[in-house]
mmCIF file of C-alpha atoms in Angstrom:
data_model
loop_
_atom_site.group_PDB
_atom_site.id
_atom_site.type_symbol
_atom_site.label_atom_id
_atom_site.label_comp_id
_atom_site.label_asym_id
_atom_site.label_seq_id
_atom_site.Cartn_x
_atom_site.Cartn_y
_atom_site.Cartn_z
ATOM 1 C CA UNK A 1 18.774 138.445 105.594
ATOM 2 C CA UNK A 2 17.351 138.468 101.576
ATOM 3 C CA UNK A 3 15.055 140.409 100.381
ATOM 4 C CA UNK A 4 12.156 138.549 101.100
ATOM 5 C CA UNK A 5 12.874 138.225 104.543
ATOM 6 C CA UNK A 6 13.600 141.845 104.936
ATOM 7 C CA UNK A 7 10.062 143.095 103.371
ATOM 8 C CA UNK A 8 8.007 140.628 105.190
ATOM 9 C CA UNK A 9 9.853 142.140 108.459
ATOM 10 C CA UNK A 10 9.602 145.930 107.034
ATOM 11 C CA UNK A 11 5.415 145.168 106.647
ATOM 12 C CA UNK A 12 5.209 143.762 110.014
ATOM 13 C CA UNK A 13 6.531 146.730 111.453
ATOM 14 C CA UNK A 14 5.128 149.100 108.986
ATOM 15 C CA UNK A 15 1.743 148.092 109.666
ATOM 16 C CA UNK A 16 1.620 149.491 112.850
ATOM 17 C CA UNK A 17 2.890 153.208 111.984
ATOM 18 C CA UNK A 18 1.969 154.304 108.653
ATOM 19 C CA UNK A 19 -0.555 153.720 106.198
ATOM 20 C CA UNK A 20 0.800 152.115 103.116
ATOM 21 C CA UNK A 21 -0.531 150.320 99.769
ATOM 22 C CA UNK A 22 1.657 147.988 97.942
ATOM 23 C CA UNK A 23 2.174 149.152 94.410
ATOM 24 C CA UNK A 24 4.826 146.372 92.766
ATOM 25 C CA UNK A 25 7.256 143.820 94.799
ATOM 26 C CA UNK A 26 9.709 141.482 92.705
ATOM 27 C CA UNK A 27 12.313 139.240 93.930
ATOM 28 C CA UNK A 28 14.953 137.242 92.199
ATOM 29 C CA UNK A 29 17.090 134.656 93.652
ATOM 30 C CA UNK A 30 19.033 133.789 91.257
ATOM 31 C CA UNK A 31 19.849 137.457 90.168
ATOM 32 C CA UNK A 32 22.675 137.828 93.543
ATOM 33 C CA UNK A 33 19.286 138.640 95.590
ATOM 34 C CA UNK A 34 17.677 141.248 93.087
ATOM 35 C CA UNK A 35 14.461 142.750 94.616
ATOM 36 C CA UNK A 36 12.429 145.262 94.677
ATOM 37 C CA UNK A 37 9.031 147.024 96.456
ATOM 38 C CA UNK A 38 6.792 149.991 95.976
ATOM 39 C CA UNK A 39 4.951 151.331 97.912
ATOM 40 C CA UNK A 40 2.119 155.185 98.240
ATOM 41 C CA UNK A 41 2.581 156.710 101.441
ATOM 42 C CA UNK A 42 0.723 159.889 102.335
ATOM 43 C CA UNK A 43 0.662 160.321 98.704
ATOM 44 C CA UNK A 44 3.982 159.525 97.783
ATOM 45 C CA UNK A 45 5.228 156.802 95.887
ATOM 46 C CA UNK A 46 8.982 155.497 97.345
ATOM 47 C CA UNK A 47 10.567 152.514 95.336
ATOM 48 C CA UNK A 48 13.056 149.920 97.120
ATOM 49 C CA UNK A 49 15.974 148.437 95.218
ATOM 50 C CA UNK A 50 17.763 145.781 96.726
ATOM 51 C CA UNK A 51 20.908 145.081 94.652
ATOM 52 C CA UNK A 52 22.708 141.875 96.128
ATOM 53 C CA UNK A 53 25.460 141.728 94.156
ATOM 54 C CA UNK A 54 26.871 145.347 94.988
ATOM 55 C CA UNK A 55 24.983 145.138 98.390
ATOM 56 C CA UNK A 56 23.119 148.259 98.608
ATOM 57 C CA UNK A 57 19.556 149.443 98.926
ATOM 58 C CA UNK A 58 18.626 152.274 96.835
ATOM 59 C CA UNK A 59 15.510 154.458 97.890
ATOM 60 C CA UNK A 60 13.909 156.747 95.753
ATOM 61 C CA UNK A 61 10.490 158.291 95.606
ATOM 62 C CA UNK A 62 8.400 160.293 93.316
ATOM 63 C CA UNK A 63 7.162 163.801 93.910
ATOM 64 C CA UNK A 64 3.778 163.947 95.793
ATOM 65 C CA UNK A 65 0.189 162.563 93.916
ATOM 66 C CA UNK A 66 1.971 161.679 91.259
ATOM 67 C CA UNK A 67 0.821 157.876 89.280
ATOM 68 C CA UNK A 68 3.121 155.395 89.849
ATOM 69 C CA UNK A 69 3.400 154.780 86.480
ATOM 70 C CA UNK A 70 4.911 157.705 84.873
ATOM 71 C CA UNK A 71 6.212 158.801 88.019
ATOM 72 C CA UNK A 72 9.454 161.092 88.387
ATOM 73 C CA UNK A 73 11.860 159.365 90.683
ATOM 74 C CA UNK A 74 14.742 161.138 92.902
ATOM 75 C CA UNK A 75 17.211 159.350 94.664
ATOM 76 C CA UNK A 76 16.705 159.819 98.522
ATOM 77 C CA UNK A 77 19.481 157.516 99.652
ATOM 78 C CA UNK A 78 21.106 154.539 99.333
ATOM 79 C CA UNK A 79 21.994 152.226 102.738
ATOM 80 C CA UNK A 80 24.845 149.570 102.866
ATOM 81 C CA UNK A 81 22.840 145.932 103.120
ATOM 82 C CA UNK A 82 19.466 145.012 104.665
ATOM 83 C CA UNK A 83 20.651 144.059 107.876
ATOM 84 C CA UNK A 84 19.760 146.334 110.610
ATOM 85 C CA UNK A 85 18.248 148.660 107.947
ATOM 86 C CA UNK A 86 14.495 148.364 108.806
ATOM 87 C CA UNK A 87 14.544 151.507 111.426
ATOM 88 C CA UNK A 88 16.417 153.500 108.988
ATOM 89 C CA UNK A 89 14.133 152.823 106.031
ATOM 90 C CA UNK A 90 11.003 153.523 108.214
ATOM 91 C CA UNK A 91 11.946 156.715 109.264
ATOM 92 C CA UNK A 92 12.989 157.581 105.592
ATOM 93 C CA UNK A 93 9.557 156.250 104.443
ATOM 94 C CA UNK A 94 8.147 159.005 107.298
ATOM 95 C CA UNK A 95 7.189 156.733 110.341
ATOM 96 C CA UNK A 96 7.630 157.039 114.025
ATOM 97 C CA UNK A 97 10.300 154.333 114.890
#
């Protein structure tokens, strides 16, 4: 799965549990897979990092109300690949799975 397959599935499935705005998405190819989403959840903002070369998805997310821009991130955890992830970053990201 790349990234642009997994965050078309994680906003099909997302859609249905939790309210959630898009705040940036970028995807490169050519960059071993590079990509990464944003998203404001109940007033959180979590960022996605998908780095294909070392094969791991980083989640962070910023404290609650703050902008995105000018936001202070914490690492929440990072998960081995995209495949078979989408449960795990749903629950993370505070939905009912």
């Amino acid at each position: 799965m790349n990234f642009e397959e997994f965050r078309s599935h994680l906003e099909k499935e997302l859609i249905d549990k939790i309210q959630f705005e898009l705040q940036e998405y970028c995807y490169q190819p050519p960059s071993f897979g590079y990509g990464h989403l944003s998203y404001r959840i109940r007033g959180t903002n979590y960022k996605l990092t998908y780095d294909g070369r070392e094969k791991q998805l980083i989640i962070e997310a910023s404290e609650p109300h703050q902008k995105y821009l000018g936001a202070d991130w914490h690492k929440v955890t990072t998960l081995d690949g995209l495949d078979n992830q989408i449960e795990n970053v749903i629950r993370i990201l505070g939905g009912d799975v």
